[in-house]
Amino acid sequence: MKRCLECGAERGAEQCPGCGLTAAAAEVLLLRRLLRRTLVFLGGSLLFPYISQIYPPLDVDAMLVFYGVVFFLAIVLAVVIERRTRSHGEVEVLKRIYFGIIPLPWVLAATLFVNGRLDTGKPEFHPAMVVGKFEMKGIVRGSRRLVVPSWRGGHRVERLAADADDFDRFRDGDAIVVGVMPGALGIPWLYGVYRR
Ligand SMILES: [Zn+2]
C-alpha cells in the first residue's frame, strides 16, 4: 500500500480516496510545493544570519554552526524527497520532517530580532583586551570576530561579532570595553565595542 503524495492517505487505486487526485497530479503538486517551501526556507536562511549581525548574540558562532548543520541536512532532505517523488518512492515521513524544518530560520531570525529590538535593559560594560581577530567570507555579509578572554564562567574566550569599522580599528593587545545587553528574551547580545 502506498501513500498519496498530496494528502498522505493510503491508496491502492489510481485515484486517491482522500483527495481525489491521480498519482501523476499529486506528484506535480508535491514538486511545486517542495519548490515553494524550499524558497521560503532559503529566504529565512538569508535573513537569519543578517539579523544575527544586527543584534548579535554573544554565542552567535554556536548558533550559526548549529544552523549550518540544519541547513545542510535540510538541503539533503529536499534533494532526496525530490528524487523519490520522481521515482514514485515513499516520501511521507521525510516530507513531514522537511516541512517541519522550513519555519526554523524564520523563528530564529524573529527570536533574535525581538530579543534585541524590544530590549529595554541597560548595557553592562566589561573591560577586556583583544587577543585575536579573524574574518570569514560568508554568503550574507561575512563574519568578523574580535576575540577577547571571557568574563563568563565556563567560557574561555568571547568571539565578538564586529562590524567592518571596529574590526579594522582594533588590534591585538588593545584595551577595550565590551557593552552587553541582557536581551528581551534573556539572550545576551553585543551592544558595542569601545576603546578604553
Ligand atoms: Zn490524496
mmCIF file with all atom_site columns, C-alpha atoms and ligand atoms in Angstrom:
data_model
loop_
_atom_site.group_PDB
_atom_site.id
_atom_site.type_symbol
_atom_site.label_atom_id
_atom_site.label_alt_id
_atom_site.label_comp_id
_atom_site.label_asym_id
_atom_site.label_entity_id
_atom_site.label_seq_id
_atom_site.pdbx_PDB_ins_code
_atom_site.Cartn_x
_atom_site.Cartn_y
_atom_site.Cartn_z
_atom_site.occupancy
_atom_site.B_iso_or_equiv
_atom_site.pdbx_formal_charge
_atom_site.auth_seq_id
_atom_site.auth_comp_id
_atom_site.auth_asym_id
_atom_site.auth_atom_id
_atom_site.pdbx_PDB_model_num
ATOM   1   C  CA . MET A 1 1   ? 0.000  0.000  0.000   1.00 0.00 ? 1   MET A CA 1
ATOM   2   C  CA . LYS A 1 2   ? 1.426  3.368  -0.997  1.00 0.00 ? 2   LYS A CA 1
ATOM   3   C  CA . ARG A 1 3   ? 0.594  6.769  0.392   1.00 0.00 ? 3   ARG A CA 1
ATOM   4   C  CA . CYS A 1 4   ? -0.814 9.650  -1.617  1.00 0.00 ? 4   CYS A CA 1
ATOM   5   C  CA . LEU A 1 5   ? 1.843  12.331 -2.216  1.00 0.00 ? 5   LEU A CA 1
ATOM   6   C  CA . GLU A 1 6   ? -0.689 15.090 -1.744  1.00 0.00 ? 6   GLU A CA 1
ATOM   7   C  CA . CYS A 1 7   ? -2.701 14.147 1.331   1.00 0.00 ? 7   CYS A CA 1
ATOM   8   C  CA . GLY A 1 8   ? -0.851 11.155 2.791   1.00 0.00 ? 8   GLY A CA 1
ATOM   9   C  CA . ALA A 1 9   ? -3.886 8.827  2.569   1.00 0.00 ? 9   ALA A CA 1
ATOM   10  C  CA . GLU A 1 10  ? -3.192 5.199  1.777   1.00 0.00 ? 10  GLU A CA 1
ATOM   11  C  CA . ARG A 1 11  ? -4.025 4.484  -1.800  1.00 0.00 ? 11  ARG A CA 1
ATOM   12  C  CA . GLY A 1 12  ? -4.218 1.440  -3.975  1.00 0.00 ? 12  GLY A CA 1
ATOM   13  C  CA . ALA A 1 13  ? -6.306 2.510  -6.906  1.00 0.00 ? 13  ALA A CA 1
ATOM   14  C  CA . GLU A 1 14  ? -5.285 5.124  -9.465  1.00 0.00 ? 14  GLU A CA 1
ATOM   15  C  CA . GLN A 1 15  ? -7.419 7.816  -7.852  1.00 0.00 ? 15  GLN A CA 1
ATOM   16  C  CA . CYS A 1 16  ? -6.745 8.777  -4.227  1.00 0.00 ? 16  CYS A CA 1
ATOM   17  C  CA . PRO A 1 17  ? -9.731 8.124  -1.921  1.00 0.00 ? 17  PRO A CA 1
ATOM   18  C  CA . GLY A 1 18  ? -8.662 11.095 0.246   1.00 0.00 ? 18  GLY A CA 1
ATOM   19  C  CA . CYS A 1 19  ? -8.204 13.993 -2.149  1.00 0.00 ? 19  CYS A CA 1
ATOM   20  C  CA . GLY A 1 20  ? -9.351 12.538 -5.443  1.00 0.00 ? 20  GLY A CA 1
ATOM   21  C  CA . LEU A 1 21  ? -6.101 13.292 -7.261  1.00 0.00 ? 21  LEU A CA 1
ATOM   22  C  CA . THR A 1 22  ? -4.403 10.893 -9.630  1.00 0.00 ? 22  THR A CA 1
ATOM   23  C  CA . ALA A 1 23  ? -0.864 9.798  -8.735  1.00 0.00 ? 23  ALA A CA 1
ATOM   24  C  CA . ALA A 1 24  ? 0.588  11.930 -11.545 1.00 0.00 ? 24  ALA A CA 1
ATOM   25  C  CA . ALA A 1 25  ? -1.307 15.046 -10.454 1.00 0.00 ? 25  ALA A CA 1
ATOM   26  C  CA . ALA A 1 26  ? -0.305 14.529 -6.820  1.00 0.00 ? 26  ALA A CA 1
ATOM   27  C  CA . GLU A 1 27  ? 3.335  14.230 -7.932  1.00 0.00 ? 27  GLU A CA 1
ATOM   28  C  CA . VAL A 1 28  ? 3.240  17.528 -9.823  1.00 0.00 ? 28  VAL A CA 1
ATOM   29  C  CA . LEU A 1 29  ? 1.598  19.278 -6.880  1.00 0.00 ? 29  LEU A CA 1
ATOM   30  C  CA . LEU A 1 30  ? 4.133  17.921 -4.406  1.00 0.00 ? 30  LEU A CA 1
ATOM   31  C  CA . LEU A 1 31  ? 7.090  19.006 -6.549  1.00 0.00 ? 31  LEU A CA 1
ATOM   32  C  CA . ARG A 1 32  ? 5.625  22.506 -6.763  1.00 0.00 ? 32  ARG A CA 1
ATOM   33  C  CA . ARG A 1 33  ? 5.025  22.625 -3.025  1.00 0.00 ? 33  ARG A CA 1
ATOM   34  C  CA . LEU A 1 34  ? 8.570  21.370 -2.417  1.00 0.00 ? 34  LEU A CA 1
ATOM   35  C  CA . LEU A 1 35  ? 9.987  24.178 -4.554  1.00 0.00 ? 35  LEU A CA 1
ATOM   36  C  CA . ARG A 1 36  ? 7.814  26.872 -2.928  1.00 0.00 ? 36  ARG A CA 1
ATOM   37  C  CA . ARG A 1 37  ? 8.720  25.813 0.601   1.00 0.00 ? 37  ARG A CA 1
ATOM   38  C  CA . THR A 1 38  ? 12.389 25.454 -0.284  1.00 0.00 ? 38  THR A CA 1
ATOM   39  C  CA . LEU A 1 39  ? 12.347 29.083 -1.463  1.00 0.00 ? 39  LEU A CA 1
ATOM   40  C  CA . VAL A 1 40  ? 10.744 30.102 1.844   1.00 0.00 ? 40  VAL A CA 1
ATOM   41  C  CA . PHE A 1 41  ? 13.469 28.163 3.672   1.00 0.00 ? 41  PHE A CA 1
ATOM   42  C  CA . LEU A 1 42  ? 16.255 29.782 1.623   1.00 0.00 ? 42  LEU A CA 1
ATOM   43  C  CA . GLY A 1 43  ? 14.765 33.240 2.291   1.00 0.00 ? 43  GLY A CA 1
ATOM   44  C  CA . GLY A 1 44  ? 14.853 32.560 6.025   1.00 0.00 ? 44  GLY A CA 1
ATOM   45  C  CA . SER A 1 45  ? 18.379 31.211 5.683   1.00 0.00 ? 45  SER A CA 1
ATOM   46  C  CA . LEU A 1 46  ? 19.495 34.596 4.342   1.00 0.00 ? 46  LEU A CA 1
ATOM   47  C  CA . LEU A 1 47  ? 17.506 36.586 6.891   1.00 0.00 ? 47  LEU A CA 1
ATOM   48  C  CA . PHE A 1 48  ? 18.705 34.741 9.995   1.00 0.00 ? 48  PHE A CA 1
ATOM   49  C  CA . PRO A 1 49  ? 22.462 35.432 9.550   1.00 0.00 ? 49  PRO A CA 1
ATOM   50  C  CA . TYR A 1 50  ? 21.597 39.017 8.606   1.00 0.00 ? 50  TYR A CA 1
ATOM   51  C  CA . ILE A 1 51  ? 19.610 39.630 11.825  1.00 0.00 ? 51  ILE A CA 1
ATOM   52  C  CA . SER A 1 52  ? 22.349 37.837 13.770  1.00 0.00 ? 52  SER A CA 1
ATOM   53  C  CA . GLN A 1 53  ? 24.680 40.668 12.752  1.00 0.00 ? 53  GLN A CA 1
ATOM   54  C  CA . ILE A 1 54  ? 22.291 43.460 13.691  1.00 0.00 ? 54  ILE A CA 1
ATOM   55  C  CA . TYR A 1 55  ? 21.562 42.054 17.167  1.00 0.00 ? 55  TYR A CA 1
ATOM   56  C  CA . PRO A 1 56  ? 24.451 39.601 17.534  1.00 0.00 ? 56  PRO A CA 1
ATOM   57  C  CA . PRO A 1 57  ? 24.042 37.205 20.463  1.00 0.00 ? 57  PRO A CA 1
ATOM   58  C  CA . LEU A 1 58  ? 27.249 36.592 22.404  1.00 0.00 ? 58  LEU A CA 1
ATOM   59  C  CA . ASP A 1 59  ? 27.029 32.953 21.331  1.00 0.00 ? 59  ASP A CA 1
ATOM   60  C  CA . VAL A 1 60  ? 26.500 33.862 17.683  1.00 0.00 ? 60  VAL A CA 1
ATOM   61  C  CA . ASP A 1 61  ? 29.027 31.315 16.397  1.00 0.00 ? 61  ASP A CA 1
ATOM   62  C  CA . ALA A 1 62  ? 27.391 28.418 18.246  1.00 0.00 ? 62  ALA A CA 1
ATOM   63  C  CA . MET A 1 63  ? 24.044 29.434 16.720  1.00 0.00 ? 63  MET A CA 1
ATOM   64  C  CA . LEU A 1 64  ? 25.481 29.770 13.228  1.00 0.00 ? 64  LEU A CA 1
ATOM   65  C  CA . VAL A 1 65  ? 27.252 26.403 13.423  1.00 0.00 ? 65  VAL A CA 1
ATOM   66  C  CA . PHE A 1 66  ? 24.038 24.756 14.635  1.00 0.00 ? 66  PHE A CA 1
ATOM   67  C  CA . TYR A 1 67  ? 22.120 26.402 11.821  1.00 0.00 ? 67  TYR A CA 1
ATOM   68  C  CA . GLY A 1 68  ? 24.759 25.390 9.289   1.00 0.00 ? 68  GLY A CA 1
ATOM   69  C  CA . VAL A 1 69  ? 24.202 21.727 10.182  1.00 0.00 ? 69  VAL A CA 1
ATOM   70  C  CA . VAL A 1 70  ? 20.408 22.131 9.976   1.00 0.00 ? 70  VAL A CA 1
ATOM   71  C  CA . PHE A 1 71  ? 20.748 23.880 6.615   1.00 0.00 ? 71  PHE A CA 1
ATOM   72  C  CA . PHE A 1 72  ? 22.927 21.101 5.203   1.00 0.00 ? 72  PHE A CA 1
ATOM   73  C  CA . LEU A 1 73  ? 20.533 18.359 6.395   1.00 0.00 ? 73  LEU A CA 1
ATOM   74  C  CA . ALA A 1 74  ? 17.531 20.252 5.021   1.00 0.00 ? 74  ALA A CA 1
ATOM   75  C  CA . ILE A 1 75  ? 19.074 20.588 1.563   1.00 0.00 ? 75  ILE A CA 1
ATOM   76  C  CA . VAL A 1 76  ? 19.960 16.874 1.533   1.00 0.00 ? 76  VAL A CA 1
ATOM   77  C  CA . LEU A 1 77  ? 16.360 16.081 2.547   1.00 0.00 ? 77  LEU A CA 1
ATOM   78  C  CA . ALA A 1 78  ? 14.936 18.305 -0.194  1.00 0.00 ? 78  ALA A CA 1
ATOM   79  C  CA . VAL A 1 79  ? 17.046 16.559 -2.827  1.00 0.00 ? 79  VAL A CA 1
ATOM   80  C  CA . VAL A 1 80  ? 16.121 13.063 -1.576  1.00 0.00 ? 80  VAL A CA 1
ATOM   81  C  CA . ILE A 1 81  ? 12.400 13.932 -1.487  1.00 0.00 ? 81  ILE A CA 1
ATOM   82  C  CA . GLU A 1 82  ? 12.554 15.348 -4.997  1.00 0.00 ? 82  GLU A CA 1
ATOM   83  C  CA . ARG A 1 83  ? 14.254 12.232 -6.377  1.00 0.00 ? 83  ARG A CA 1
ATOM   84  C  CA . ARG A 1 84  ? 11.982 9.808  -4.544  1.00 0.00 ? 84  ARG A CA 1
ATOM   85  C  CA . THR A 1 85  ? 8.909  11.680 -5.716  1.00 0.00 ? 85  THR A CA 1
ATOM   86  C  CA . ARG A 1 86  ? 10.035 11.425 -9.310  1.00 0.00 ? 86  ARG A CA 1
ATOM   87  C  CA . SER A 1 87  ? 10.824 7.704  -8.924  1.00 0.00 ? 87  SER A CA 1
ATOM   88  C  CA . HIS A 1 88  ? 7.474  7.109  -7.141  1.00 0.00 ? 88  HIS A CA 1
ATOM   89  C  CA . GLY A 1 89  ? 9.085  6.146  -3.817  1.00 0.00 ? 89  GLY A CA 1
ATOM   90  C  CA . GLU A 1 90  ? 7.802  6.653  -0.269  1.00 0.00 ? 90  GLU A CA 1
ATOM   91  C  CA . VAL A 1 91  ? 8.234  10.254 0.932   1.00 0.00 ? 91  VAL A CA 1
ATOM   92  C  CA . GLU A 1 92  ? 5.604  10.768 3.639   1.00 0.00 ? 92  GLU A CA 1
ATOM   93  C  CA . VAL A 1 93  ? 7.928  10.757 6.683   1.00 0.00 ? 93  VAL A CA 1
ATOM   94  C  CA . LEU A 1 94  ? 10.754 12.720 5.021   1.00 0.00 ? 94  LEU A CA 1
ATOM   95  C  CA . LYS A 1 95  ? 8.233  15.256 3.777   1.00 0.00 ? 95  LYS A CA 1
ATOM   96  C  CA . ARG A 1 96  ? 6.922  15.836 7.306   1.00 0.00 ? 96  ARG A CA 1
ATOM   97  C  CA . ILE A 1 97  ? 10.421 16.283 8.698   1.00 0.00 ? 97  ILE A CA 1
ATOM   98  C  CA . TYR A 1 98  ? 11.436 18.658 5.911   1.00 0.00 ? 98  TYR A CA 1
ATOM   99  C  CA . PHE A 1 99  ? 8.274  20.765 6.024   1.00 0.00 ? 99  PHE A CA 1
ATOM   100 C  CA . GLY A 1 100 ? 8.720  20.904 9.809   1.00 0.00 ? 100 GLY A CA 1
ATOM   101 C  CA . ILE A 1 101 ? 12.202 22.440 9.378   1.00 0.00 ? 101 ILE A CA 1
ATOM   102 C  CA . ILE A 1 102 ? 11.055 25.174 6.930   1.00 0.00 ? 102 ILE A CA 1
ATOM   103 C  CA . PRO A 1 103 ? 9.980  27.728 9.613   1.00 0.00 ? 103 PRO A CA 1
ATOM   104 C  CA . LEU A 1 104 ? 13.146 27.274 11.712  1.00 0.00 ? 104 LEU A CA 1
ATOM   105 C  CA . PRO A 1 105 ? 15.318 30.062 10.206  1.00 0.00 ? 105 PRO A CA 1
ATOM   106 C  CA . TRP A 1 106 ? 12.334 32.457 10.396  1.00 0.00 ? 106 TRP A CA 1
ATOM   107 C  CA . VAL A 1 107 ? 11.762 31.522 14.034  1.00 0.00 ? 107 VAL A CA 1
ATOM   108 C  CA . LEU A 1 108 ? 15.458 32.033 14.825  1.00 0.00 ? 108 LEU A CA 1
ATOM   109 C  CA . ALA A 1 109 ? 15.535 35.379 12.993  1.00 0.00 ? 109 ALA A CA 1
ATOM   110 C  CA . ALA A 1 110 ? 12.355 36.551 14.762  1.00 0.00 ? 110 ALA A CA 1
ATOM   111 C  CA . THR A 1 111 ? 13.760 35.463 18.126  1.00 0.00 ? 111 THR A CA 1
ATOM   112 C  CA . LEU A 1 112 ? 16.962 37.473 17.686  1.00 0.00 ? 112 LEU A CA 1
ATOM   113 C  CA . PHE A 1 113 ? 15.052 40.457 16.324  1.00 0.00 ? 113 PHE A CA 1
ATOM   114 C  CA . VAL A 1 114 ? 12.584 40.560 19.232  1.00 0.00 ? 114 VAL A CA 1
ATOM   115 C  CA . ASN A 1 115 ? 15.390 39.869 21.714  1.00 0.00 ? 115 ASN A CA 1
ATOM   116 C  CA . GLY A 1 116 ? 17.314 42.916 20.519  1.00 0.00 ? 116 GLY A CA 1
ATOM   117 C  CA . ARG A 1 117 ? 14.621 45.292 19.270  1.00 0.00 ? 117 ARG A CA 1
ATOM   118 C  CA . LEU A 1 118 ? 12.410 45.068 22.362  1.00 0.00 ? 118 LEU A CA 1
ATOM   119 C  CA . ASP A 1 119 ? 15.282 45.044 24.843  1.00 0.00 ? 119 ASP A CA 1
ATOM   120 C  CA . THR A 1 120 ? 14.601 47.734 27.460  1.00 0.00 ? 120 THR A CA 1
ATOM   121 C  CA . GLY A 1 121 ? 17.566 46.793 29.670  1.00 0.00 ? 121 GLY A CA 1
ATOM   122 C  CA . LYS A 1 122 ? 20.775 48.731 30.143  1.00 0.00 ? 122 LYS A CA 1
ATOM   123 C  CA . PRO A 1 123 ? 24.107 47.606 28.744  1.00 0.00 ? 123 PRO A CA 1
ATOM   124 C  CA . GLU A 1 124 ? 26.641 46.043 31.089  1.00 0.00 ? 124 GLU A CA 1
ATOM   125 C  CA . PHE A 1 125 ? 30.230 47.004 30.367  1.00 0.00 ? 125 PHE A CA 1
ATOM   126 C  CA . HIS A 1 126 ? 33.073 44.526 30.617  1.00 0.00 ? 126 HIS A CA 1
ATOM   127 C  CA . PRO A 1 127 ? 36.714 45.598 30.316  1.00 0.00 ? 127 PRO A CA 1
ATOM   128 C  CA . ALA A 1 128 ? 38.632 43.258 28.026  1.00 0.00 ? 128 ALA A CA 1
ATOM   129 C  CA . MET A 1 129 ? 41.718 43.012 25.840  1.00 0.00 ? 129 MET A CA 1
ATOM   130 C  CA . VAL A 1 130 ? 41.789 41.953 22.205  1.00 0.00 ? 130 VAL A CA 1
ATOM   131 C  CA . VAL A 1 131 ? 43.765 38.706 21.932  1.00 0.00 ? 131 VAL A CA 1
ATOM   132 C  CA . GLY A 1 132 ? 42.967 37.865 18.341  1.00 0.00 ? 132 GLY A CA 1
ATOM   133 C  CA . LYS A 1 133 ? 40.763 38.576 15.369  1.00 0.00 ? 133 LYS A CA 1
ATOM   134 C  CA . PHE A 1 134 ? 39.603 36.702 12.336  1.00 0.00 ? 134 PHE A CA 1
ATOM   135 C  CA . GLU A 1 135 ? 37.494 37.262 9.292   1.00 0.00 ? 135 GLU A CA 1
ATOM   136 C  CA . MET A 1 136 ? 35.446 34.797 7.274   1.00 0.00 ? 136 MET A CA 1
ATOM   137 C  CA . LYS A 1 137 ? 33.807 35.472 3.942   1.00 0.00 ? 137 LYS A CA 1
ATOM   138 C  CA . GLY A 1 138 ? 30.164 34.488 4.078   1.00 0.00 ? 138 GLY A CA 1
ATOM   139 C  CA . ILE A 1 139 ? 27.020 34.451 1.982   1.00 0.00 ? 139 ILE A CA 1
ATOM   140 C  CA . VAL A 1 140 ? 25.385 37.461 3.600   1.00 0.00 ? 140 VAL A CA 1
ATOM   141 C  CA . ARG A 1 141 ? 27.909 39.918 4.927   1.00 0.00 ? 141 ARG A CA 1
ATOM   142 C  CA . GLY A 1 142 ? 30.688 37.632 6.062   1.00 0.00 ? 142 GLY A CA 1
ATOM   143 C  CA . SER A 1 143 ? 31.711 37.456 9.679   1.00 0.00 ? 143 SER A CA 1
ATOM   144 C  CA . ARG A 1 144 ? 34.390 39.393 11.509  1.00 0.00 ? 144 ARG A CA 1
ATOM   145 C  CA . ARG A 1 145 ? 35.285 38.472 15.054  1.00 0.00 ? 145 ARG A CA 1
ATOM   146 C  CA . LEU A 1 146 ? 37.275 40.161 17.786  1.00 0.00 ? 146 LEU A CA 1
ATOM   147 C  CA . VAL A 1 147 ? 38.494 37.572 20.280  1.00 0.00 ? 147 VAL A CA 1
ATOM   148 C  CA . VAL A 1 148 ? 38.745 38.561 23.947  1.00 0.00 ? 148 VAL A CA 1
ATOM   149 C  CA . PRO A 1 149 ? 39.137 36.487 27.133  1.00 0.00 ? 149 PRO A CA 1
ATOM   150 C  CA . SER A 1 150 ? 35.689 35.725 28.514  1.00 0.00 ? 150 SER A CA 1
ATOM   151 C  CA . TRP A 1 151 ? 34.222 37.260 31.664  1.00 0.00 ? 151 TRP A CA 1
ATOM   152 C  CA . ARG A 1 152 ? 31.604 34.493 31.764  1.00 0.00 ? 152 ARG A CA 1
ATOM   153 C  CA . GLY A 1 153 ? 32.121 31.326 33.766  1.00 0.00 ? 153 GLY A CA 1
ATOM   154 C  CA . GLY A 1 154 ? 32.543 28.251 31.582  1.00 0.00 ? 154 GLY A CA 1
ATOM   155 C  CA . HIS A 1 155 ? 33.725 30.280 28.586  1.00 0.00 ? 155 HIS A CA 1
ATOM   156 C  CA . ARG A 1 156 ? 37.387 30.626 27.701  1.00 0.00 ? 156 ARG A CA 1
ATOM   157 C  CA . VAL A 1 157 ? 37.003 33.385 25.104  1.00 0.00 ? 157 VAL A CA 1
ATOM   158 C  CA . GLU A 1 158 ? 34.307 35.521 23.545  1.00 0.00 ? 158 GLU A CA 1
ATOM   159 C  CA . ARG A 1 159 ? 34.216 35.830 19.768  1.00 0.00 ? 159 ARG A CA 1
ATOM   160 C  CA . LEU A 1 160 ? 32.575 39.215 19.357  1.00 0.00 ? 160 LEU A CA 1
ATOM   161 C  CA . ALA A 1 161 ? 30.741 39.916 16.115  1.00 0.00 ? 161 ALA A CA 1
ATOM   162 C  CA . ALA A 1 162 ? 32.366 43.147 14.920  1.00 0.00 ? 162 ALA A CA 1
ATOM   163 C  CA . ASP A 1 163 ? 31.370 45.451 12.090  1.00 0.00 ? 163 ASP A CA 1
ATOM   164 C  CA . ALA A 1 164 ? 33.981 46.403 9.486   1.00 0.00 ? 164 ALA A CA 1
ATOM   165 C  CA . ASP A 1 165 ? 34.973 49.655 11.268  1.00 0.00 ? 165 ASP A CA 1
ATOM   166 C  CA . ASP A 1 166 ? 35.537 48.064 14.673  1.00 0.00 ? 166 ASP A CA 1
ATOM   167 C  CA . PHE A 1 167 ? 37.295 45.156 13.072  1.00 0.00 ? 167 PHE A CA 1
ATOM   168 C  CA . ASP A 1 168 ? 39.758 47.464 11.319  1.00 0.00 ? 168 ASP A CA 1
ATOM   169 C  CA . ARG A 1 169 ? 40.407 49.910 14.164  1.00 0.00 ? 169 ARG A CA 1
ATOM   170 C  CA . PHE A 1 170 ? 41.190 47.352 16.892  1.00 0.00 ? 170 PHE A CA 1
ATOM   171 C  CA . ARG A 1 171 ? 44.406 45.351 17.040  1.00 0.00 ? 171 ARG A CA 1
ATOM   172 C  CA . ASP A 1 172 ? 45.800 42.600 19.242  1.00 0.00 ? 172 ASP A CA 1
ATOM   173 C  CA . GLY A 1 173 ? 46.585 43.954 22.700  1.00 0.00 ? 173 GLY A CA 1
ATOM   174 C  CA . ASP A 1 174 ? 44.113 46.875 22.531  1.00 0.00 ? 174 ASP A CA 1
ATOM   175 C  CA . ALA A 1 175 ? 42.279 47.562 25.784  1.00 0.00 ? 175 ALA A CA 1
ATOM   176 C  CA . ILE A 1 176 ? 38.552 47.736 25.088  1.00 0.00 ? 176 ILE A CA 1
ATOM   177 C  CA . VAL A 1 177 ? 35.214 47.793 26.834  1.00 0.00 ? 177 VAL A CA 1
ATOM   178 C  CA . VAL A 1 178 ? 32.513 45.400 25.682  1.00 0.00 ? 178 VAL A CA 1
ATOM   179 C  CA . GLY A 1 179 ? 28.899 46.534 26.060  1.00 0.00 ? 179 GLY A CA 1
ATOM   180 C  CA . VAL A 1 180 ? 26.450 43.647 26.503  1.00 0.00 ? 180 VAL A CA 1
ATOM   181 C  CA . MET A 1 181 ? 22.651 43.943 26.607  1.00 0.00 ? 181 MET A CA 1
ATOM   182 C  CA . PRO A 1 182 ? 20.571 41.438 28.615  1.00 0.00 ? 182 PRO A CA 1
ATOM   183 C  CA . GLY A 1 183 ? 18.132 40.723 25.749  1.00 0.00 ? 183 GLY A CA 1
ATOM   184 C  CA . ALA A 1 184 ? 14.333 40.949 25.929  1.00 0.00 ? 184 ALA A CA 1
ATOM   185 C  CA . LEU A 1 185 ? 14.184 37.141 25.750  1.00 0.00 ? 185 LEU A CA 1
ATOM   186 C  CA . GLY A 1 186 ? 17.206 36.635 28.002  1.00 0.00 ? 186 GLY A CA 1
ATOM   187 C  CA . ILE A 1 187 ? 19.721 36.045 25.204  1.00 0.00 ? 187 ILE A CA 1
ATOM   188 C  CA . PRO A 1 188 ? 22.678 38.370 25.933  1.00 0.00 ? 188 PRO A CA 1
ATOM   189 C  CA . TRP A 1 189 ? 23.744 40.292 22.836  1.00 0.00 ? 189 TRP A CA 1
ATOM   190 C  CA . LEU A 1 190 ? 26.602 42.549 21.859  1.00 0.00 ? 190 LEU A CA 1
ATOM   191 C  CA . TYR A 1 191 ? 25.735 46.234 22.139  1.00 0.00 ? 191 TYR A CA 1
ATOM   192 C  CA . GLY A 1 192 ? 29.066 47.682 21.151  1.00 0.00 ? 192 GLY A CA 1
ATOM   193 C  CA . VAL A 1 193 ? 32.837 47.653 21.480  1.00 0.00 ? 193 VAL A CA 1
ATOM   194 C  CA . TYR A 1 194 ? 34.705 50.743 22.661  1.00 0.00 ? 194 TYR A CA 1
ATOM   195 C  CA . ARG A 1 195 ? 38.292 51.817 23.242  1.00 0.00 ? 195 ARG A CA 1
ATOM   196 C  CA . ARG A 1 196 ? 39.286 52.117 26.913  1.00 0.00 ? 196 ARG A CA 1
HETATM 197 ZN ZN . ZN  B 2 .   ? -4.646 12.088 -1.685  1.00 0.00 ? 1   ZN  B ZN 1
#
